């Protein structure tokens, strides 16, 4: 039997502070939770759930019952890790660790921007605009991982990303922005790190290339481990889970353990449930609506929903460039449950949304 905890009854601002002070809730980063769903998985299809009120259980301490022997309390994710490894700039614009990662697809075939940034000059200009808008991480990729896409030769991937890294490095260094390389390939990671990247975003969670973990272990920056079921070319054909949230949780937990065993300190690891990667619309909704579960992993959480196809399927079938509303709604839903980094195409609009959201949340 395996036990999971899902924080519920999430509070914010003064309500969160007062409820924690009164012993009615437990902290969850800048938020607090007053209920917890205790989930016990006894076997395939045998999942038992109980919701515990921390208020009722406390007095003589629901918090203690939850944190004491019986179930492990959802730990506070070590947010300061980002500032330790990447400088104080990443403590971010809101002061609560909300960070925007701006996407640069140096590819001819990306689903989301149709190759607009394949030309290095266009990619660099786009990255610079996102930095000016306040993005604290720029994520540069040279291989499309959209559903149905074929892998790209590593040499070609390197050829695509290096000029963009070189082109934004001076500006990024000057303003304390982190350059991330979006790749599954060890050689691309190494080339990008040599060129000035200091963060790795691997959609395969370091499982695609047997040399990737060793490359990541030699660095000091953050490493994003994302969950994907299958491979980009086939992952959307028939995704299947016993319970998607628990299965993704287990897979991320195993990836974190493998990364640590390979020498990557836990304080450098960021986890991401991989919205849209081997998931149906229903799977994506389940992951987003249960996002607080992933706080139990004890590492910062990244969410990527920007312009993804499921948004259009929930709306009116809009093309990728017309999915900003859905992207903001889905991103904020995850942030409201404890995500700290949001990977986006539309950095200025997302920053505006996050600033307003955080200001209301923190009153
Ligand atoms: C490269 N890439 C595309 N979508 C992504 C997502 O949701 N998360 C991460 N980490 N990378 C992604």
mmCIF file of C-alpha atoms and ligand atoms in Angstrom:
data_model
loop_
_atom_site.group_PDB
_atom_site.id
_atom_site.type_symbol
_atom_site.label_atom_id
_atom_site.label_comp_id
_atom_site.label_asym_id
_atom_site.label_seq_id
_atom_site.Cartn_x
_atom_site.Cartn_y
_atom_site.Cartn_z
ATOM 1 C CA UNK A 1 0.000 0.000 0.000
ATOM 2 C CA UNK A 2 1.255 3.464 -0.833
ATOM 3 C CA UNK A 3 -0.065 6.629 0.751
ATOM 4 C CA UNK A 4 -0.262 10.061 -0.870
ATOM 5 C CA UNK A 5 -1.383 13.429 0.509
ATOM 6 C CA UNK A 6 -3.271 16.006 -1.469
ATOM 7 C CA UNK A 7 -3.593 19.445 0.150
ATOM 8 C CA UNK A 8 -7.136 20.824 -0.201
ATOM 9 C CA UNK A 9 -9.041 23.799 1.170
ATOM 10 C CA UNK A 10 -6.301 26.125 -0.025
ATOM 11 C CA UNK A 11 -6.225 29.567 1.582
ATOM 12 C CA UNK A 12 -4.241 32.648 0.713
ATOM 13 C CA UNK A 13 -3.226 36.016 2.104
ATOM 14 C CA UNK A 14 -4.261 36.976 5.626
ATOM 15 C CA UNK A 15 -6.724 34.062 5.800
ATOM 16 C CA UNK A 16 -3.817 31.669 5.256
ATOM 17 C CA UNK A 17 -1.638 33.411 7.827
ATOM 18 C CA UNK A 18 -4.413 33.545 10.448
ATOM 19 C CA UNK A 19 -5.491 29.937 9.900
ATOM 20 C CA UNK A 20 -1.908 28.701 10.235
ATOM 21 C CA UNK A 21 -1.423 30.784 13.387
ATOM 22 C CA UNK A 22 -4.626 29.328 14.832
ATOM 23 C CA UNK A 23 -3.553 25.765 14.038
ATOM 24 C CA UNK A 24 -6.361 25.352 11.521
ATOM 25 C CA UNK A 25 -4.158 25.005 8.466
ATOM 26 C CA UNK A 26 -0.631 24.154 7.379
ATOM 27 C CA UNK A 27 1.589 26.304 5.178
ATOM 28 C CA UNK A 28 1.962 25.580 1.482
ATOM 29 C CA UNK A 29 4.488 28.143 0.268
ATOM 30 C CA UNK A 30 2.655 31.483 0.204
ATOM 31 C CA UNK A 31 -0.621 29.573 0.596
ATOM 32 C CA UNK A 32 -2.019 27.301 3.312
ATOM 33 C CA UNK A 33 -4.224 24.231 3.287
ATOM 34 C CA UNK A 34 -6.952 23.424 5.742
ATOM 35 C CA UNK A 35 -7.923 19.960 4.491
ATOM 36 C CA UNK A 36 -5.902 17.062 3.259
ATOM 37 C CA UNK A 37 -7.012 14.162 1.140
ATOM 38 C CA UNK A 38 -5.293 10.996 2.291
ATOM 39 C CA UNK A 39 -5.105 8.661 -0.680
ATOM 40 C CA UNK A 40 -4.192 5.021 -0.221
ATOM 41 C CA UNK A 41 -3.380 2.912 -3.259
ATOM 42 C CA UNK A 42 -3.719 -0.754 -2.383
ATOM 43 C CA UNK A 43 -3.400 -2.073 -5.924
ATOM 44 C CA UNK A 44 -4.607 -1.514 -9.483
ATOM 45 C CA UNK A 45 -8.051 0.052 -9.303
ATOM 46 C CA UNK A 46 -8.094 -0.118 -5.497
ATOM 47 C CA UNK A 47 -7.619 3.481 -4.409
ATOM 48 C CA UNK A 48 -9.173 4.664 -1.141
ATOM 49 C CA UNK A 49 -9.605 8.333 -0.320
ATOM 50 C CA UNK A 50 -10.388 10.148 2.912
ATOM 51 C CA UNK A 51 -10.546 13.896 3.469
ATOM 52 C CA UNK A 52 -9.240 15.058 6.837
ATOM 53 C CA UNK A 53 -9.995 18.497 8.256
ATOM 54 C CA UNK A 54 -6.928 19.880 9.916
ATOM 55 C CA UNK A 55 -9.205 22.028 12.099
ATOM 56 C CA UNK A 56 -11.045 19.023 13.513
ATOM 57 C CA UNK A 57 -7.928 16.964 13.810
ATOM 58 C CA UNK A 58 -5.940 19.649 15.540
ATOM 59 C CA UNK A 59 -6.749 20.954 18.948
ATOM 60 C CA UNK A 60 -4.608 18.157 20.119
ATOM 61 C CA UNK A 61 -3.189 18.420 16.659
ATOM 62 C CA UNK A 62 -4.558 17.310 13.371
ATOM 63 C CA UNK A 63 -1.401 18.793 12.057
ATOM 64 C CA UNK A 64 0.407 16.444 14.338
ATOM 65 C CA UNK A 65 -1.662 13.478 13.325
ATOM 66 C CA UNK A 66 -0.953 14.281 9.727
ATOM 67 C CA UNK A 67 2.703 15.072 10.236
ATOM 68 C CA UNK A 68 3.309 12.470 12.899
ATOM 69 C CA UNK A 69 3.783 8.810 12.253
ATOM 70 C CA UNK A 70 0.761 8.058 10.125
ATOM 71 C CA UNK A 71 1.124 10.215 7.079
ATOM 72 C CA UNK A 72 3.879 12.482 5.883
ATOM 73 C CA UNK A 73 2.926 16.105 5.654
ATOM 74 C CA UNK A 74 3.407 17.731 2.295
ATOM 75 C CA UNK A 75 6.785 19.358 2.732
ATOM 76 C CA UNK A 76 7.502 22.944 1.899
ATOM 77 C CA UNK A 77 9.262 22.922 -1.422
ATOM 78 C CA UNK A 78 12.749 24.318 -1.143
ATOM 79 C CA UNK A 79 12.108 27.434 -3.160
ATOM 80 C CA UNK A 80 15.300 29.151 -2.046
ATOM 81 C CA UNK A 81 17.143 26.568 -4.093
ATOM 82 C CA UNK A 82 16.557 28.643 -7.154
ATOM 83 C CA UNK A 83 18.150 31.679 -5.625
ATOM 84 C CA UNK A 84 21.052 29.621 -4.292
ATOM 85 C CA UNK A 85 21.865 28.191 -7.650
ATOM 86 C CA UNK A 86 20.989 31.011 -9.942
ATOM 87 C CA UNK A 87 21.365 34.206 -8.010
ATOM 88 C CA UNK A 88 18.847 36.297 -6.163
ATOM 89 C CA UNK A 89 17.160 37.361 -9.370
ATOM 90 C CA UNK A 90 15.181 34.153 -9.393
ATOM 91 C CA UNK A 91 13.496 34.926 -6.139
ATOM 92 C CA UNK A 92 11.361 36.647 -8.764
ATOM 93 C CA UNK A 93 9.200 39.625 -9.317
ATOM 94 C CA UNK A 94 6.527 38.809 -6.800
ATOM 95 C CA UNK A 95 8.818 37.796 -3.980
ATOM 96 C CA UNK A 96 6.919 34.504 -3.644
ATOM 97 C CA UNK A 97 8.958 32.601 -6.144
ATOM 98 C CA UNK A 98 6.593 32.783 -9.106
ATOM 99 C CA UNK A 99 8.817 32.630 -12.137
ATOM 100 C CA UNK A 100 8.058 32.941 -15.828
ATOM 101 C CA UNK A 101 10.064 30.749 -18.191
ATOM 102 C CA UNK A 102 9.813 32.183 -21.702
ATOM 103 C CA UNK A 103 9.842 29.731 -24.603
ATOM 104 C CA UNK A 104 12.072 30.080 -27.653
ATOM 105 C CA UNK A 105 11.501 27.365 -30.225
ATOM 106 C CA UNK A 106 14.427 27.480 -32.639
ATOM 107 C CA UNK A 107 12.614 24.961 -34.813
ATOM 108 C CA UNK A 108 10.875 25.106 -38.185
ATOM 109 C CA UNK A 109 7.968 22.910 -37.075
ATOM 110 C CA UNK A 110 6.779 23.905 -33.629
ATOM 111 C CA UNK A 111 3.015 23.562 -33.116
ATOM 112 C CA UNK A 112 2.753 26.803 -31.220
ATOM 113 C CA UNK A 113 4.506 29.422 -33.285
ATOM 114 C CA UNK A 114 4.785 27.705 -36.665
ATOM 115 C CA UNK A 115 8.554 28.226 -36.912
ATOM 116 C CA UNK A 116 8.451 32.018 -36.350
ATOM 117 C CA UNK A 117 11.716 31.810 -34.388
ATOM 118 C CA UNK A 118 13.655 29.368 -36.564
ATOM 119 C CA UNK A 119 15.783 32.241 -37.798
ATOM 120 C CA UNK A 120 18.324 32.960 -34.996
ATOM 121 C CA UNK A 121 17.853 36.728 -35.309
ATOM 122 C CA UNK A 122 14.100 36.361 -34.797
ATOM 123 C CA UNK A 123 14.649 33.953 -31.911
ATOM 124 C CA UNK A 124 17.101 36.338 -30.228
ATOM 125 C CA UNK A 125 14.761 39.313 -30.660
ATOM 126 C CA UNK A 126 11.892 37.302 -29.191
ATOM 127 C CA UNK A 127 14.005 36.196 -26.205
ATOM 128 C CA UNK A 128 15.161 39.756 -25.581
ATOM 129 C CA UNK A 129 11.573 41.001 -25.612
ATOM 130 C CA UNK A 130 10.593 38.343 -23.065
ATOM 131 C CA UNK A 131 13.547 39.311 -20.851
ATOM 132 C CA UNK A 132 12.532 42.971 -21.046
ATOM 133 C CA UNK A 133 8.998 41.944 -20.049
ATOM 134 C CA UNK A 134 10.326 40.209 -16.926
ATOM 135 C CA UNK A 135 10.836 36.532 -17.799
ATOM 136 C CA UNK A 136 13.548 35.179 -15.497
ATOM 137 C CA UNK A 137 14.304 32.022 -17.478
ATOM 138 C CA UNK A 138 14.594 31.674 -21.252
ATOM 139 C CA UNK A 139 14.127 28.087 -22.446
ATOM 140 C CA UNK A 140 15.692 27.444 -25.849
ATOM 141 C CA UNK A 141 14.863 24.291 -27.791
ATOM 142 C CA UNK A 142 15.988 22.989 -31.179
ATOM 143 C CA UNK A 143 13.804 19.888 -31.414
ATOM 144 C CA UNK A 144 10.028 20.002 -31.545
ATOM 145 C CA UNK A 145 8.404 17.559 -29.116
ATOM 146 C CA UNK A 146 4.860 18.250 -30.274
ATOM 147 C CA UNK A 147 2.638 15.187 -30.677
ATOM 148 C CA UNK A 148 3.569 13.274 -33.847
ATOM 149 C CA UNK A 149 6.968 14.920 -34.299
ATOM 150 C CA UNK A 150 10.059 12.985 -35.353
ATOM 151 C CA UNK A 151 13.393 13.294 -33.549
ATOM 152 C CA UNK A 152 15.995 15.696 -34.922
ATOM 153 C CA UNK A 153 19.682 14.791 -35.399
ATOM 154 C CA UNK A 154 21.703 15.984 -32.426
ATOM 155 C CA UNK A 155 24.113 17.954 -34.657
ATOM 156 C CA UNK A 156 21.178 19.842 -36.170
ATOM 157 C CA UNK A 157 19.673 20.475 -32.732
ATOM 158 C CA UNK A 158 22.978 21.916 -31.526
ATOM 159 C CA UNK A 159 23.282 24.006 -34.694
ATOM 160 C CA UNK A 160 19.864 25.525 -33.952
ATOM 161 C CA UNK A 161 20.278 26.379 -30.274
ATOM 162 C CA UNK A 162 23.870 27.615 -30.021
ATOM 163 C CA UNK A 163 23.479 30.877 -31.985
ATOM 164 C CA UNK A 164 20.471 31.821 -29.875
ATOM 165 C CA UNK A 165 22.308 31.137 -26.617
ATOM 166 C CA UNK A 166 25.301 33.111 -27.856
ATOM 167 C CA UNK A 167 23.035 35.928 -28.988
ATOM 168 C CA UNK A 168 21.262 36.443 -25.665
ATOM 169 C CA UNK A 169 24.051 35.524 -23.269
ATOM 170 C CA UNK A 170 25.368 39.046 -22.654
ATOM 171 C CA UNK A 171 21.916 40.458 -22.006
ATOM 172 C CA UNK A 172 20.896 37.494 -19.841
ATOM 173 C CA UNK A 173 24.047 37.785 -17.733
ATOM 174 C CA UNK A 174 23.601 41.537 -17.375
ATOM 175 C CA UNK A 175 20.071 41.247 -15.977
ATOM 176 C CA UNK A 176 20.439 37.951 -14.122
ATOM 177 C CA UNK A 177 18.287 35.831 -16.405
ATOM 178 C CA UNK A 178 18.913 32.091 -16.564
ATOM 179 C CA UNK A 179 19.332 30.403 -19.941
ATOM 180 C CA UNK A 180 17.762 26.954 -20.054
ATOM 181 C CA UNK A 181 18.256 24.377 -22.791
ATOM 182 C CA UNK A 182 15.210 22.319 -23.736
ATOM 183 C CA UNK A 183 16.662 19.004 -24.883
ATOM 184 C CA UNK A 184 16.649 15.238 -24.307
ATOM 185 C CA UNK A 185 20.167 14.790 -25.667
ATOM 186 C CA UNK A 186 23.351 14.763 -23.592
ATOM 187 C CA UNK A 187 25.520 16.227 -26.359
ATOM 188 C CA UNK A 188 23.128 19.140 -26.808
ATOM 189 C CA UNK A 189 23.037 19.705 -23.053
ATOM 190 C CA UNK A 190 26.825 19.807 -22.923
ATOM 191 C CA UNK A 191 27.161 22.113 -25.933
ATOM 192 C CA UNK A 192 24.517 24.469 -24.532
ATOM 193 C CA UNK A 193 26.129 24.521 -21.086
ATOM 194 C CA UNK A 194 29.503 25.285 -22.669
ATOM 195 C CA UNK A 195 27.882 28.144 -24.577
ATOM 196 C CA UNK A 196 26.340 29.735 -21.476
ATOM 197 C CA UNK A 197 23.169 27.874 -20.531
ATOM 198 C CA UNK A 198 22.947 26.971 -16.846
ATOM 199 C CA UNK A 199 19.661 25.068 -16.650
ATOM 200 C CA UNK A 200 18.476 21.854 -18.297
ATOM 201 C CA UNK A 201 14.848 21.172 -19.236
ATOM 202 C CA UNK A 202 14.483 17.532 -20.278
ATOM 203 C CA UNK A 203 10.993 16.407 -21.310
ATOM 204 C CA UNK A 204 12.108 12.803 -20.852
ATOM 205 C CA UNK A 205 13.245 13.376 -17.256
ATOM 206 C CA UNK A 206 16.817 12.280 -18.143
ATOM 207 C CA UNK A 207 15.570 8.904 -19.413
ATOM 208 C CA UNK A 208 16.004 9.396 -23.193
ATOM 209 C CA UNK A 209 19.783 9.603 -23.373
ATOM 210 C CA UNK A 210 21.813 7.317 -21.091
ATOM 211 C CA UNK A 211 24.517 10.011 -20.805
ATOM 212 C CA UNK A 212 22.156 12.833 -19.866
ATOM 213 C CA UNK A 213 22.188 12.295 -16.103
ATOM 214 C CA UNK A 214 25.994 12.363 -16.012
ATOM 215 C CA UNK A 215 26.049 15.655 -17.913
ATOM 216 C CA UNK A 216 23.430 17.128 -15.587
ATOM 217 C CA UNK A 217 25.318 15.851 -12.523
ATOM 218 C CA UNK A 218 28.423 17.809 -13.550
ATOM 219 C CA UNK A 219 26.516 21.120 -13.564
ATOM 220 C CA UNK A 220 25.324 23.242 -10.661
ATOM 221 C CA UNK A 221 22.107 24.690 -12.087
ATOM 222 C CA UNK A 222 18.496 23.528 -11.990
ATOM 223 C CA UNK A 223 17.344 20.441 -13.855
ATOM 224 C CA UNK A 224 13.692 20.077 -14.885
ATOM 225 C CA UNK A 225 12.441 16.499 -14.863
ATOM 226 C CA UNK A 226 9.231 16.277 -16.877
ATOM 227 C CA UNK A 227 6.879 13.320 -17.130
ATOM 228 C CA UNK A 228 6.043 11.964 -20.572
ATOM 229 C CA UNK A 229 4.314 8.686 -21.361
ATOM 230 C CA UNK A 230 5.933 7.270 -24.499
ATOM 231 C CA UNK A 231 7.690 9.247 -27.235
ATOM 232 C CA UNK A 232 6.536 12.453 -28.970
ATOM 233 C CA UNK A 233 5.827 10.640 -32.254
ATOM 234 C CA UNK A 234 3.329 8.207 -30.738
ATOM 235 C CA UNK A 235 2.489 9.494 -27.260
ATOM 236 C CA UNK A 236 -1.012 10.751 -28.126
ATOM 237 C CA UNK A 237 -2.175 7.568 -29.847
ATOM 238 C CA UNK A 238 -3.551 5.779 -26.778
ATOM 239 C CA UNK A 239 -2.345 7.229 -23.479
ATOM 240 C CA UNK A 240 -3.503 5.095 -20.554
ATOM 241 C CA UNK A 241 -3.087 5.194 -16.774
ATOM 242 C CA UNK A 242 -4.469 3.424 -13.742
ATOM 243 C CA UNK A 243 -4.863 6.783 -11.990
ATOM 244 C CA UNK A 244 -3.154 9.540 -13.959
ATOM 245 C CA UNK A 245 -2.271 11.809 -11.011
ATOM 246 C CA UNK A 246 -0.890 8.991 -8.868
ATOM 247 C CA UNK A 247 0.922 7.323 -11.773
ATOM 248 C CA UNK A 248 2.578 10.603 -12.779
ATOM 249 C CA UNK A 249 3.439 11.263 -9.127
ATOM 250 C CA UNK A 250 5.125 7.846 -8.841
ATOM 251 C CA UNK A 251 7.023 8.351 -12.091
ATOM 252 C CA UNK A 252 8.282 11.782 -11.011
ATOM 253 C CA UNK A 253 9.267 10.404 -7.624
ATOM 254 C CA UNK A 254 11.267 7.647 -9.349
ATOM 255 C CA UNK A 255 12.924 10.180 -11.692
ATOM 256 C CA UNK A 256 13.906 12.354 -8.748
ATOM 257 C CA UNK A 257 15.391 9.336 -6.963
ATOM 258 C CA UNK A 258 17.296 8.287 -10.110
ATOM 259 C CA UNK A 259 18.600 11.822 -10.598
ATOM 260 C CA UNK A 260 19.782 11.955 -7.003
ATOM 261 C CA UNK A 261 21.436 8.560 -7.372
ATOM 262 C CA UNK A 262 23.262 9.921 -10.426
ATOM 263 C CA UNK A 263 24.697 12.741 -8.322
ATOM 264 C CA UNK A 264 22.200 15.554 -8.959
ATOM 265 C CA UNK A 265 21.464 17.216 -5.656
ATOM 266 C CA UNK A 266 17.781 17.337 -4.795
ATOM 267 C CA UNK A 267 18.076 21.076 -4.273
ATOM 268 C CA UNK A 268 18.600 21.473 -8.042
ATOM 269 C CA UNK A 269 15.595 19.434 -9.167
ATOM 270 C CA UNK A 270 12.344 20.869 -10.520
ATOM 271 C CA UNK A 271 9.434 18.504 -11.319
ATOM 272 C CA UNK A 272 6.829 18.892 -14.051
ATOM 273 C CA UNK A 273 3.832 16.589 -14.681
ATOM 274 C CA UNK A 274 4.142 17.165 -18.436
ATOM 275 C CA UNK A 275 0.728 18.435 -19.480
ATOM 276 C CA UNK A 276 -0.075 17.129 -22.970
ATOM 277 C CA UNK A 277 2.752 14.583 -23.118
ATOM 278 C CA UNK A 278 1.030 11.223 -23.472
ATOM 279 C CA UNK A 279 -2.196 12.552 -21.953
ATOM 280 C CA UNK A 280 -5.773 12.953 -23.094
ATOM 281 C CA UNK A 281 -7.786 16.092 -22.354
ATOM 282 C CA UNK A 282 -9.252 14.280 -19.331
ATOM 283 C CA UNK A 283 -5.769 13.327 -18.106
ATOM 284 C CA UNK A 284 -4.643 16.956 -18.402
ATOM 285 C CA UNK A 285 -7.687 18.160 -16.486
ATOM 286 C CA UNK A 286 -7.120 15.585 -13.755
ATOM 287 C CA UNK A 287 -3.484 16.660 -13.374
ATOM 288 C CA UNK A 288 -4.307 20.359 -13.272
ATOM 289 C CA UNK A 289 -7.238 19.966 -10.896
ATOM 290 C CA UNK A 290 -5.127 17.840 -8.508
ATOM 291 C CA UNK A 291 -1.944 19.837 -8.938
ATOM 292 C CA UNK A 292 -1.362 20.334 -5.191
ATOM 293 C CA UNK A 293 -0.687 16.586 -4.917
ATOM 294 C CA UNK A 294 2.702 17.176 -6.555
ATOM 295 C CA UNK A 295 3.795 19.432 -3.685
ATOM 296 C CA UNK A 296 4.353 16.172 -1.852
ATOM 297 C CA UNK A 297 7.372 15.570 -4.084
ATOM 298 C CA UNK A 298 9.155 18.255 -2.087
ATOM 299 C CA UNK A 299 10.737 20.039 -5.048
ATOM 300 C CA UNK A 300 9.645 23.156 -6.957
ATOM 301 C CA UNK A 301 6.993 22.557 -9.586
ATOM 302 C CA UNK A 302 6.918 23.751 -13.185
ATOM 303 C CA UNK A 303 3.790 23.776 -15.323
ATOM 304 C CA UNK A 304 3.618 24.079 -19.106
ATOM 305 C CA UNK A 305 0.208 24.625 -20.643
ATOM 306 C CA UNK A 306 0.902 27.475 -23.021
ATOM 307 C CA UNK A 307 -1.037 27.257 -26.308
ATOM 308 C CA UNK A 308 -1.475 23.481 -25.933
ATOM 309 C CA UNK A 309 -4.074 21.642 -27.975
ATOM 310 C CA UNK A 310 -6.300 20.599 -25.065
ATOM 311 C CA UNK A 311 -7.127 24.278 -24.473
ATOM 312 C CA UNK A 312 -8.718 24.514 -27.903
ATOM 313 C CA UNK A 313 -10.557 21.246 -27.355
ATOM 314 C CA UNK A 314 -12.083 22.722 -24.204
ATOM 315 C CA UNK A 315 -13.035 25.880 -26.097
ATOM 316 C CA UNK A 316 -13.870 26.567 -29.726
ATOM 317 C CA UNK A 317 -11.001 24.834 -31.532
ATOM 318 C CA UNK A 318 -8.867 27.961 -31.740
ATOM 319 C CA UNK A 319 -5.493 27.765 -33.532
ATOM 320 C CA UNK A 320 -2.338 27.862 -31.377
ATOM 321 C CA UNK A 321 -1.851 31.623 -31.666
ATOM 322 C CA UNK A 322 -5.337 32.295 -30.281
ATOM 323 C CA UNK A 323 -5.101 30.310 -27.044
ATOM 324 C CA UNK A 324 -3.803 32.987 -24.687
ATOM 325 C CA UNK A 325 -6.960 33.091 -22.577
ATOM 326 C CA UNK A 326 -6.931 29.347 -22.011
ATOM 327 C CA UNK A 327 -3.182 29.360 -21.367
ATOM 328 C CA UNK A 328 -3.558 31.985 -18.639
ATOM 329 C CA UNK A 329 -6.539 30.247 -17.051
ATOM 330 C CA UNK A 330 -4.804 26.862 -16.907
ATOM 331 C CA UNK A 331 -1.504 28.321 -15.706
ATOM 332 C CA UNK A 332 -3.204 30.268 -12.915
ATOM 333 C CA UNK A 333 -5.140 27.171 -11.861
ATOM 334 C CA UNK A 334 -1.835 25.365 -11.304
ATOM 335 C CA UNK A 335 -0.236 28.351 -9.577
ATOM 336 C CA UNK A 336 -3.235 28.576 -7.254
ATOM 337 C CA UNK A 337 -2.377 25.031 -6.178
ATOM 338 C CA UNK A 338 1.312 25.587 -5.667
ATOM 339 C CA UNK A 339 3.130 25.641 -9.037
ATOM 340 C CA UNK A 340 6.034 28.086 -8.978
ATOM 341 C CA UNK A 341 7.377 28.198 -12.535
ATOM 342 C CA UNK A 342 5.175 28.629 -15.579
ATOM 343 C CA UNK A 343 6.575 27.938 -19.073
ATOM 344 C CA UNK A 344 4.972 30.279 -21.599
ATOM 345 C CA UNK A 345 5.065 31.718 -25.102
ATOM 346 C CA UNK A 346 3.395 34.994 -24.119
ATOM 347 C CA UNK A 347 5.637 36.394 -21.398
ATOM 348 C CA UNK A 348 4.310 39.989 -21.075
ATOM 349 C CA UNK A 349 0.682 38.896 -20.833
ATOM 350 C CA UNK A 350 1.522 36.107 -18.376
ATOM 351 C CA UNK A 351 3.552 38.444 -16.185
ATOM 352 C CA UNK A 352 0.653 40.879 -16.063
ATOM 353 C CA UNK A 353 -1.742 38.081 -15.113
ATOM 354 C CA UNK A 354 0.608 36.752 -12.430
ATOM 355 C CA UNK A 355 1.194 40.153 -10.895
ATOM 356 C CA UNK A 356 -2.534 40.793 -10.585
ATOM 357 C CA UNK A 357 -3.204 37.253 -9.369
ATOM 358 C CA UNK A 358 -0.433 37.425 -6.735
ATOM 359 C CA UNK A 359 -1.530 40.874 -5.559
ATOM 360 C CA UNK A 360 -5.083 39.636 -4.934
ATOM 361 C CA UNK A 361 -3.895 36.348 -3.469
ATOM 362 C CA UNK A 362 -1.591 37.987 -0.982
ATOM 363 C CA UNK A 363 -3.901 40.671 0.469
HETATM 364 C C1 LIG B 1 9.659 21.501 -24.103
HETATM 365 N N1 LIG B 1 8.344 21.513 -23.482
HETATM 366 C C2 LIG B 1 7.146 21.570 -24.120
HETATM 367 N N2 LIG B 1 6.151 21.531 -23.229
HETATM 368 C C3 LIG B 1 6.726 21.467 -22.007
HETATM 369 C C4 LIG B 1 6.228 21.396 -20.700
HETATM 370 O O1 LIG B 1 4.931 21.346 -20.442
HETATM 371 N N3 LIG B 1 7.105 21.334 -19.679
HETATM 372 C C5 LIG B 1 8.448 21.338 -19.913
HETATM 373 N N4 LIG B 1 9.265 21.271 -18.855
HETATM 374 N N5 LIG B 1 8.975 21.401 -21.145
HETATM 375 C C6 LIG B 1 8.124 21.459 -22.157
#
